[in-house]
Amino acid sequence: MKVLVVGGSQGIGASLVRRLRAGNHSVTFTYCRHEKEAGQLASSTGAERVLYDFHSAESIQKLARVAEDGGFDGFVYCAAQLYAREALLKMETAVFMEYVTTGIRGVFEVSRAFASGIQKRKARGSIVHLLSSVVLAAAPEKQGAYVALKYLHWGLARSQAAEFSKYGIRVNAVSPGMTRTDFNADLPARFIETVEYGLPMGRIAEPDEVAAAIQFLLSPESSYMNDVNLPVTGG
C-alpha cells in the first residue's frame, strides 16, 4: 500500500507514519512548521516528506498534483489548525469565516485530487479523515469556529463516501477525544487532569492509539466499512 499522510510530522500523523512504515508500506507525509521533526521522522522511517501549508493556495495546488499523480492507494488528512479560542459573541465574522475557509479548502482540494487519481487509474483506495470528538457530543465553549470546521469536514467526508464508493474508494473518519499531543500543549495541566478524571478509562488518548484506528480503516480488514466515523474516546 502507498499512503499519503497530510500532517505527518508530529502527533497522531507521525505515529501513523511509523506504523505504516513498520508494515513495509510506502509513505509520503507532509510537514509545515516542524521541519526538524519531519527530517528526523523521514530519516528514521524511510518515509518521504513534502512541504505543505494549507494557508497557501499554491501549496495546496502543488500537493493536489502529488495526490493525483503519485499512485497512492491510501490518503489520510491529519493537518491540524489551532483553536481560535474565543466566544462566538466576541468573534468577528471575518475571523470566523477565514478560520473555517482556510481549514476546509486544503481538505477539499487534496482529497478530491487523490480520488481523481484513483478514478483515472481504475484502482481502489481508502480515505480517512481525522476529525474530533466534538462532532460526537456537546460542543465545548469558546471553540465555535473549530467545532463548525469539524462538522463541515465530517459533512464533506460523508458526501465523499456517498459519491466516491462507485469508483472503488472507501471514505471514513476517526474522531478522537483529547489526545496527548502538542495540539493541546497550551492547556493547563490541571484542566487535562480534570478531563481525565471524567473519562471512564481515566486518561486521555496516546497518539499511537488513534493512529491504530486510522491504520485499520486504511487496511483491507475494513473492506466493508464506508461512511463510518470511528470514535476513539476511551468510552
XYZ file of C-alpha atoms in Angstrom:
235
model
C 0.000 0.000 0.000
C 1.183 3.504 -0.833
C -0.180 6.172 1.512
C -0.172 9.970 1.585
C -0.422 11.314 5.146
C -1.211 15.025 5.228
C 0.077 16.395 8.506
C 2.530 13.681 9.467
C 5.449 15.352 11.207
C 4.094 15.190 14.758
C 1.473 13.652 17.000
C -1.081 11.281 15.517
C 0.211 11.730 11.975
C 3.784 10.856 12.954
C 2.587 7.778 14.855
C 0.699 6.687 11.756
C 3.766 7.150 9.554
C 5.790 4.937 11.903
C 3.067 2.278 11.991
C 2.714 2.180 8.217
C 6.448 2.024 7.617
C 6.767 -0.761 10.199
C 4.327 -2.665 7.987
C 6.564 -2.025 4.937
C 4.090 0.355 3.310
C 5.333 3.224 1.148
C 4.574 6.541 2.856
C 4.745 10.188 1.873
C 3.909 12.670 4.603
C 3.616 16.437 4.742
C 5.012 18.920 7.199
C 4.819 22.684 7.612
C 6.333 24.353 10.676
C 8.175 21.365 12.129
C 10.987 20.897 9.625
C 13.422 19.401 12.159
C 10.910 16.808 13.366
C 9.957 15.972 9.772
C 13.590 15.407 8.872
C 14.116 13.122 11.841
C 10.974 11.130 11.050
C 11.961 10.741 7.398
C 15.458 9.609 8.358
C 14.296 7.108 10.969
C 11.489 5.556 8.900
C 12.488 5.983 5.261
C 9.277 7.860 4.525
C 9.276 10.740 2.049
C 8.463 14.247 3.286
C 6.782 17.066 1.369
C 6.339 20.673 2.471
C 2.675 21.716 2.666
C 0.997 24.839 4.012
C -2.806 24.823 3.873
C -2.806 28.618 4.237
C -1.261 28.861 0.754
C -3.333 28.262 -2.386
C -0.150 27.494 -4.317
C 0.947 24.911 -1.752
C -2.486 23.263 -1.817
C -2.366 23.017 -5.605
C 1.125 21.508 -5.533
C 0.083 18.851 -3.050
C -3.085 18.166 -5.032
C -0.919 17.290 -8.040
C 1.153 14.961 -5.859
C -2.026 13.317 -4.546
C -3.460 12.845 -8.036
C -0.348 11.658 -9.843
C 1.552 9.854 -7.055
C -0.104 6.454 -7.430
C -1.371 6.402 -3.836
C -3.802 3.790 -2.529
C -4.455 5.475 0.825
C -5.000 9.077 1.855
C -5.180 10.466 5.403
C -5.822 14.100 6.270
C -4.403 14.915 9.718
C -3.273 18.515 9.179
C -4.467 20.474 12.206
C -5.478 24.084 12.540
C -5.002 25.527 16.017
C -8.048 26.514 18.028
C -9.457 30.002 17.690
C -10.389 30.227 21.383
C -12.972 32.992 21.569
C -16.623 33.313 22.481
C -18.881 33.483 19.435
C -20.436 36.772 20.576
C -16.993 38.370 20.556
C -15.640 36.781 17.369
C -15.556 38.912 14.233
C -17.338 37.442 11.225
C -14.199 37.801 9.105
C -12.139 35.829 11.648
C -14.719 33.057 11.809
C -15.028 32.780 8.034
C -11.272 32.831 7.469
C -10.741 30.079 10.032
C -13.367 27.800 8.525
C -12.465 28.521 4.899
C -8.743 28.051 5.484
C -9.360 24.831 7.366
C -11.539 23.149 4.735
C -10.021 24.264 1.424
C -6.964 22.008 1.574
C -9.060 19.034 2.706
C -11.427 19.514 -0.219
C -8.860 20.065 -2.961
C -6.266 17.471 -1.987
C -8.698 14.647 -1.141
C -10.588 15.308 -4.377
C -7.319 15.122 -6.312
C -6.493 11.780 -4.652
C -9.916 10.432 -5.652
C -9.430 11.688 -9.201
C -6.132 9.812 -9.406
C -7.770 6.591 -8.207
C -10.580 7.009 -10.733
C -8.186 7.572 -13.650
C -6.117 4.515 -12.705
C -9.266 2.429 -12.186
C -7.744 1.356 -8.890
C -9.174 1.035 -5.385
C -8.453 3.373 -2.492
C -9.236 4.437 1.032
C -9.579 7.932 2.506
C -9.525 8.572 6.253
C -10.295 11.999 7.686
C -9.122 12.886 11.177
C -11.973 14.697 12.916
C -12.630 15.228 16.633
C -14.930 14.055 19.389
C -16.576 17.494 19.264
C -18.778 16.096 16.463
C -19.930 13.273 18.740
C -21.116 15.096 21.852
C -21.794 18.525 23.327
C -19.621 21.290 21.894
C -17.099 22.941 24.225
C -17.325 26.662 24.898
C -15.154 29.219 23.095
C -14.361 26.834 20.246
C -17.250 27.640 17.924
C -15.107 28.099 14.821
C -13.238 24.846 15.473
C -16.472 22.927 16.060
C -18.053 24.376 12.918
C -14.984 23.394 10.886
C -15.042 19.815 12.163
C -18.736 19.436 11.340
C -18.046 20.824 7.860
C -15.170 18.373 7.480
C -17.417 15.479 8.549
C -20.103 16.594 6.100
C -17.544 16.617 3.299
C -16.336 13.142 4.292
C -19.893 11.773 4.259
C -20.569 13.268 0.840
C -17.342 11.747 -0.466
C -18.364 8.367 0.954
C -21.619 8.573 -0.977
C -20.054 9.712 -4.256
C -16.653 8.008 -4.338
C -17.737 4.460 -3.494
C -18.753 3.863 -7.110
C -15.099 4.417 -8.045
C -13.828 1.854 -5.536
C -12.932 4.424 -2.862
C -13.996 3.994 0.747
C -14.207 7.156 2.877
C -14.239 7.041 6.654
C -13.236 9.151 9.619
C -11.759 8.858 13.098
C -12.893 11.139 15.920
C -10.512 11.027 18.866
C -11.115 12.560 22.234
C -8.392 14.670 23.803
C -5.032 13.187 22.831
C -1.583 13.745 24.305
C -0.112 15.882 21.500
C 1.367 19.368 21.084
C -2.053 20.428 19.775
C -3.151 20.617 23.429
C 0.146 21.966 24.760
C -1.365 25.329 25.710
C -3.911 23.731 28.047
C -3.165 23.850 31.789
C -2.164 20.521 33.315
C -4.962 20.892 35.851
C -7.525 21.135 33.028
C -6.240 17.916 31.432
C -6.348 16.181 34.817
C -9.984 17.241 35.179
C -10.794 15.831 31.754
C -9.070 12.563 32.598
C -10.962 12.292 35.876
C -14.242 12.384 33.974
C -13.278 9.675 31.469
C -14.238 6.013 32.034
C -10.659 4.914 31.314
C -9.221 7.680 33.481
C -6.781 9.065 30.920
C -6.616 10.829 27.579
C -5.525 9.012 24.425
C -1.993 8.411 23.247
C -1.280 9.317 19.592
C -0.477 5.716 18.651
C -3.906 4.552 19.834
C -5.591 6.928 17.392
C -3.121 6.020 14.646
C -4.041 2.352 15.096
C -7.689 3.134 14.325
C -6.701 5.072 11.208
C -4.464 2.236 10.054
C -7.350 -0.193 10.466
C -9.638 1.943 8.286
C -6.959 2.105 5.603
C -6.483 -1.657 5.593
C -8.325 -4.485 3.804
C -9.620 -5.590 7.223
C -12.150 -2.730 6.997
C -13.110 -3.502 3.396
C -16.869 -3.243 4.031
C -16.690 -0.059 6.096
C -17.700 3.179 4.387
C -19.162 6.434 5.747
C -18.087 5.476 9.284
C -16.919 7.927 11.943
C -14.990 5.784 14.412
C -14.876 7.154 17.984
C -11.575 6.794 19.834
C -12.685 8.346 23.079
C -11.977 5.900 25.887
C -15.640 5.296 26.478
